[in-house]
Amino acid sequence: MRLAVIMAGFGGQGVMSMGQLLAYAGMFEGKEVTWLPSYGPEMRGGTANCTVIVSDEPVASPVETKPDACIIMNRPSLDRFEGAVVPGGLLVINTSLCDKPASRGDLRVVALPATDLAAELGDVRVANMVALGAFLAVEPVVQAASVVDALKKALPAHRQNLIPLNERALALGAETARAQLTA
Amino acid sequence: MRLAVIMAGFGGQGVMSMGQLLAYAGMFEGKEVTWLPSYGPEMRGGTANCTVIVSDEPVASPVETKPDACIIMNRPSLDRFEGAVVPGGLLVINTSLCDKPASRGDLRVVALPATDLAAELGDVRVANMVALGAFLAVEPVVQAASVVDALKKALPAHRQNLIPLNERALALGAETARAQLTA
Amino acid sequence: MSGKVLMKGNEALAEAAVRAGCRFFFGYPITPQNEIPEYMSGRLPEVGGQFIQAESELAAINMVYGAGGAGARAMTSSSSPGVSLKQEGISYMAAAEVPGVIVNMVRGGPGLGGIQPAQSDYFQATRGGGHGDYRTIVFGPATVQEMVDVVGKAFELADKYRTPVVILGDGMLGQMMEPVVLPEPIDPASLPPKAWATTGTGGRRPPVVINSLYLDAAECEAMNRRLQAKYREICAREQMAEIAFPDSEYFVAAYGTTARICRMAIQEARARGHRVGLLRPVTLWPFPAEAFETVIGRAKGFLTVEMSLGQMVEDVRLVVAGRAPVSFYGRTGGVVPSSDEILIEIEKMVEGGGSM
Amino acid sequence: MSGKVLMKGNEALAEAAVRAGCRFFFGYPITPQNEIPEYMSGRLPEVGGQFIQAESELAAINMVYGAGGAGARAMTSSSSPGVSLKQEGISYMAAAEVPGVIVNMVRGGPGLGGIQPAQSDYFQATRGGGHGDYRTIVFGPATVQEMVDVVGKAFELADKYRTPVVILGDGMLGQMMEPVVLPEPIDPASLPPKAWATTGTGGRRPPVVINSLYLDAAECEAMNRRLQAKYREICAREQMAEIAFPDSEYFVAAYGTTARICRMAIQEARARGHRVGLLRPVTLWPFPAEAFETVIGRAKGFLTVEMSLGQMVEDVRLVVAGRAPVSFYGRTGGVVPSSDEILIEIEKMVEGGGSM
Amino acid sequence: MTSRDTERPLGAEVVYERPRALADVVTHYCPGCTHGIAHRLVAEVLDELDVAGRAIGVASVGCSVLAYKYFNVDMQQAAHGRAPAVATGIKRVHPEAVVFTYQGDGDLAAIGTAEIIHAAMRGENLTVIFINNAIFGMTGGQMAPTTLVAQKTTTTPRGRDPARAGYPIRVCEMVSVLDGAGYVARAALSSPSNIARAKKAVRKAFESQLGGYGLGLVELLSSCNVNWGMSPGDALRWIETDMIPVYPLGVFKDRSEAGAEAARMEVAG
Amino acid sequence: MTSRDTERPLGAEVVYERPRALADVVTHYCPGCTHGIAHRLVAEVLDELDVAGRAIGVASVGCSVLAYKYFNVDMQQAAHGRAPAVATGIKRVHPEAVVFTYQGDGDLAAIGTAEIIHAAMRGENLTVIFINNAIFGMTGGQMAPTTLVAQKTTTTPRGRDPARAGYPIRVCEMVSVLDGAGYVARAALSSPSNIARAKKAVRKAFESQLGGYGLGLVELLSSCNVNWGMSPGDALRWIETDMIPVYPLGVFKDRSEAGAEAARMEVAG
Amino acid sequence: MKGLVFFDEDRCKGCGLCVPVCPKDVIRMADRINVRGYPPAEAVEPERCTGCGLCARMCPDTVIRVYRQTPARAGKG
Amino acid sequence: MKGLVFFDEDRCKGCGLCVPVCPKDVIRMADRINVRGYPPAEAVEPERCTGCGLCARMCPDTVIRVYRQTPARAGKG
Ligand SMILES: Cc1ncc(C[n+]2csc(CCOP(=O)(O)OP(=O)(O)O)c2C)c(N)n1
Ligand SMILES: Cc1ncc(C[n+]2csc(CCOP(=O)(O)OP(=O)(O)O)c2C)c(N)n1
Ligand code: SF4
Ligand code: SF4
Ligand code: SF4
Ligand code: SF4
């Protein structure tokens, strides 16, 4: 098993930490992982993206020009990454901030209004967890429980109270995705 | 014809300019020449030396570890350079500032009190020309007249009056050397 | 899990340095290595160390010279343009035999260039980019874990040989996160004392002098001969390389991040039936000639891949010395080659396209 | 006499630069090249030029970047430690394609080293001592006359290719006097205009920008490919070398001052009946591979002699690529090899002692 | 009237339009960053003095590295800290040109300390626009030499401690000691009135060059709201409440004829 | 009594003997060069404060490059201009050590400008002995930043022209602007009385370090008779007639307890 | 005195610096998002604008143009 | 007050700086040349020396040692 996913969105949408949590979770499950951010001035105010690879073998390259999946948090990211995904790969699209549908026909697509769903949960900042939940429902490369474990490790003591909210977000994303897939 | 001569003495004895005049004179006579000074802090207050090569062929290397001749203007220079001269080579020694005779037996030696002779001429600063005159008397690698030509070129207008003194110095050195050789 | 933590390369490197007994860091910000000084600024005071954001890279390397000469394990880090500014100081350290570790998270050059990963400072690092006949030990790690490992080794060899050691990473290696196992911390007080270091005479011994001035040419040459003898010893003892699939007919030579991508391409090439192996220098100087010698006899060709337009390939050519074709593929300026591009080059090599 | 004058190398170089249209000199004193700034400080004001004693070598090279970018023929000179400090600036000039001439009168290193002549900055000069994939044209003249000649060539090529050009001399070449014929002076006003230079738009044209920042990796790579294309052209057109006794069986490869001494040793060796020739690169980069190719077929061996502990020898080995043994003899730190020592090495080579 | 209508209304008096010397592009600066204001002031002065056609600017390394895209004049991008040296090279070649550098406090007051001091020492007829935002912006908010005591940055995570990291450097006070400095002043980009004063100082710094009085340097107290972790508005307030007390505004030197008198009047600034 | 007799006469009171912190070697300095006096003063102060055993000196590049041979203390030789950075590295490793640099005006005021300013900015507890001889001695008499207007040097053959080569830099005045500077003073090695004052200043500069008041810097106006083209005696007179008017003597800063008061008294110097 | 204030909306980065400096409270941040993804500044009750120009002086992004129309000259053109 | 001044002649570089500072004109430059090639300073009529130490303070090369012998303590040792 080797899965490469690119996550992309505006700076501030929690794209980087979403990737880190996935990588952490993979590590907790004994898998090999890498996390690679885009960096530099393009991040300032603009878009941010990172690449996570989860694998049973040591990861040869942290760079992936043909990812198995993309989590797309906004419109510019769709324009930039849709073309890169391998045929048959997965696109998770946050339709709240992406007014365009996927244009390729050879991909599996989960389109959900992650930001709106997060707002419904009470905090737009968990839109990333909604999207991650949706992704994991389709590509269960790690268990959602491991993501929560990772979150417990990552959050400082005074922020541990945010765990339940994040769990709900993961679950809501997963449900929505499953509903779409079965639909 | 190729002749390499090292000239050495205290800084201020005119060793460098003696070498330059010889090189100039050689150039005026259409010969190939190089002049190479020692440089750096060792010059400060200490000794100075330069190497002049006059040749019919282009000069391969300006460095000469086994010179055909040395003009020795003071005692430390004798200690340093006597050993280097090729067997059968020439040593011109300024006995005014060198209280030791040459120790090698395989060299031609001209020993003359150049500084004292210069003082007699009225200016100790022409000791270098006395020594050069002596040298040229034995190794006529250039004509004394060419040295005077060089001097005319080198001296600024308001110093041209020094030419006759220098000519006398060259001549006095030459005479003294010839007297020694015939003696 | 076994004590693994997920860390950014730059931060893992910094923590590994602290654990290797480094207590003094002098740096100046530059992308893509800012996490190193940032981490050190928080971490060193916790362990009784000192962090200084120097006024420039020049000042930083000379502070390392001071601290290293005073007996401490000291480090600086920067990226390409900043490392160019350190060259005079590194030359001084080499000549005065002052240990210290210099990290270069290489970015696209020349000039101000860009901030994406590159390997185009290989010449500078391996040929003593400053003036004079000197070398520095150079590590080219390929993973965050290996970066952690070579940091300890770097401090060890710096002290052992009294020489500056360079860690040549790249922006990607600095920015990426991977699981790492960190080594046990070393207490700097437990390290062997350095009798040559400036500490004050205490009135008990003659003064020590850290110096690189030799006005007498013979003495200056003697200093150089001393250095060269040391360098020969380093070459004999400290070469590090990895060979994957040593029984191959063809070899890709690559280091650092590029080697990881080459490994993917090699796997694919082998899946297509090509007998291709990987020769990955870990020490870039000393260049692992011995590892090459173990395969040169049977190798039908070498492909060198770099994120530069051809630097390490010269060392490969020098070792191979005409005994097999050596070809080259490179991307530069921050562009990372893909495994597909490399695969194409591998197939060219196998089909005999390799040039000398 | 034919217009010959006897001049110190440093002064002849400086005068040649003025005659080549150089009107701007920015330098910082360092032995053994002080006569260059000293000469320029007196001479440039006479021809309407400007001399600045900069606050450092860093400032000096960046003034050259400014003046060169503004369209002038500008120069700086220094010696080893000072040239290390210029590396970042030279990398910027290469990347921004700003012409300029940099003189290095090499002295013994590394570190503060000594002030006697050396050739141990060859790597730095020929491999782009700064960061990134760039090269500079490098001349290694052997006589004062040749130094005068290459100065004109250096300014010409710097402008033609919009690239920094290095003249690699050594303390001896700078300090010695030899007869020289100086070229006719060029009036800088007569040189072709430089449309790319900053002069002020005058409101008549779009702004020009001198720059080396390329935040986009693809653009940064494109800049590099542009440079590499230029470098290939330079390699194809601008190699310069001298071969003495081209029909020999053995060759000594040496440049600059060392080549002169080798010539003496070769004369002696030939007198002893050995068929030995001299292969003397005048351009060190581009390395005159073509000249080597003309003799490699019949050559039984090469001996490289340098005032370093082995730098140019790598280029010789790269060209020879195993087709003949290449041996090396070097002195360093300011020690000048004697022709006797070299003769011994020649005889070793002829007797088969040459190693690959 | 919130439209993209770019026509000038007929018969109206222009209070403010984009200066011609400013290129018509959107800058990469963060929202609310005062670099944009500083750029505009420079461009306005170039227009007013009618010297854009003979201006040559030197961009430095910092957030303003792309300044070469923003001015409608010939530009050279300089290595980090070396802008005054680059400008010196240019000015000596084109003495009739109006040469200016645009430098941040990392660029000018850290790595480039020697270059600015010596450009002032030489009395180079240059104009230096010095943006003091108390931080390294471009590289992500590290300490600058101008960082205030106790200010938190990514390399002073516990606040700048003078015992380890020293004290804020006051560039104007230091540079004005040098005889070759022609005009030295500090202003703040924190409010319309301070911006008006800043513009006057920028103009004076160019006039110092035009008059041959030597180096003209204007230090502009600026905000970096992003790396300070504040809103743009709070950042401007912080300039006034925290920076100005450490960096008093005023004219520190004015060698021009009118200078001596003006200095006395404006220091209250 | 002109003998080599090195015994101390029985029962005599010592007025002057070689300080123990000075190595018993003959220096390479030119006859009459005041570098020798400066060395002696430093050594005397190290002896008097009894700190030679914990002193670490940093030699710079200039005529005093060999200073590492002349002091009986641990020494590091630093690259040209970088002595304050090297000393900073040493001092941070050995905070209990007494660390000093010895630098010329080329080293400190030209290439090393940034390093001295920033050592002062950081308030490093170091002592800096700054030899201002208005010239580059070691390299053969080129202009220094401190060269006087109209002074002839090998790179200002027609005399230093401010329009091209700028104005003398006054280091003490500049450094004392920095908050981290603990003690800043200028003295002259031109006469026995000035040398006595110089020694007091050197002592204060070490005490500033010992007291933790920050950087202690003493500028010593010195002679370079050889490159000035004067006799040693004339060179001392030139310090008094030509240098002191440009470089006034006195204490520019003293952060030590007694400092404020002492400053007022000594400025008359 | 009547002012005319124009916002080049697509250049606006939504920093809000212009808002508090307007003595007539003419400016507010819009609810919509411009092409660059920021809520742009806009004029409410622009007729209150006196043309003092303070907003333009404050704006870092040359979004704002300001003109003054004196009633007398208004029609002259 | 009686002074005792000693010159370590071989260290002397003959710069002459000590000569004019002596208030009692005790010092002059010798005619001979020392091992370093310089004419060394020497004391003439050393009994005039008061032990003020000015010469030693002036000498750049620590050639000079100065002591003071108060008549009372002279013999005590
Ligand atoms: C030689 C070198 N060192 C370091 C850097 C990295 N660097 C880029 S900008 C910068 C500092 C920017 O700060 P400042 O000058 O204050 O400008 P700001 O970004 O705050 O406007 C640094 C250190 C570089 N590009 N080159
Ligand atoms: C990087 C570098 N640049 C230049 C030099 C050459 N250099 C040696 S000493 C010196 C200046 C000496 O002047 P100063 O500091 O005033 O000391 P002084 O000799 O007058 O005592 C210079 C430029 C060097 N060694 N290294
Ligand atoms: S990082 Fe700071 S200085 Fe840079 S553009 Fe953003 S606000 Fe401005
Ligand atoms: S050159 Fe000048 S500074 Fe150097 S030792 Fe001689 S007199 Fe002193
Ligand atoms: S011009 Fe004045 S009144 Fe009109 S909107 Fe702007 S700030 Fe308000
Ligand atoms: S100040 Fe300018 S950029 Fe900021 S909100 Fe107002 S109009 Fe927009």
mmCIF file of N, CA and C in Angstrom, chain C residues 8 19 72 164 169 211-212 255 267 279 314:
data_model
loop_
_atom_site.group_PDB
_atom_site.id
_atom_site.type_symbol
_atom_site.label_atom_id
_atom_site.label_comp_id
_atom_site.label_asym_id
_atom_site.label_seq_id
_atom_site.Cartn_x
_atom_site.Cartn_y
_atom_site.Cartn_z
ATOM 1 N N LYS C 8 9.704 18.202 11.268
ATOM 2 C CA LYS C 8 10.195 18.908 10.096
ATOM 3 C C LYS C 8 11.710 18.733 10.045
ATOM 4 N N ARG C 19 21.182 17.577 20.855
ATOM 5 C CA ARG C 19 21.484 16.291 21.482
ATOM 6 C C ARG C 19 22.914 15.851 21.244
ATOM 7 N N ALA C 72 33.934 24.881 22.231
ATOM 8 C CA ALA C 72 32.540 24.437 22.262
ATOM 9 C C ALA C 72 32.126 23.768 20.955
ATOM 10 N N PRO C 164 36.064 22.011 9.911
ATOM 11 C CA PRO C 164 34.653 22.330 9.680
ATOM 12 C C PRO C 164 33.973 21.224 8.870
ATOM 13 N N GLY C 169 21.977 20.028 2.750
ATOM 14 C CA GLY C 169 20.602 19.584 2.544
ATOM 15 C C GLY C 169 20.010 20.359 1.382
ATOM 16 N N ASN C 211 45.206 30.178 15.045
ATOM 17 C CA ASN C 211 45.783 31.064 14.046
ATOM 18 C C ASN C 211 45.884 30.394 12.685
ATOM 19 N N SER C 212 45.851 31.227 11.630
ATOM 20 C CA SER C 212 46.070 30.682 10.282
ATOM 21 C C SER C 212 47.043 31.526 9.474
ATOM 22 N N TYR C 255 22.480 11.839 -4.842
ATOM 23 C CA TYR C 255 22.532 12.008 -3.388
ATOM 24 C C TYR C 255 21.335 12.825 -2.938
ATOM 25 N N GLN C 267 13.099 1.512 -9.170
ATOM 26 C CA GLN C 267 12.137 0.438 -8.927
ATOM 27 C C GLN C 267 11.297 0.181 -10.178
ATOM 28 N N LEU C 279 23.619 4.148 -6.621
ATOM 29 C CA LEU C 279 24.832 4.405 -5.866
ATOM 30 C C LEU C 279 24.663 5.788 -5.249
ATOM 31 N N GLU C 314 31.093 15.393 -12.089
ATOM 32 C CA GLU C 314 32.547 15.467 -12.284
ATOM 33 C C GLU C 314 33.266 14.481 -11.377
#
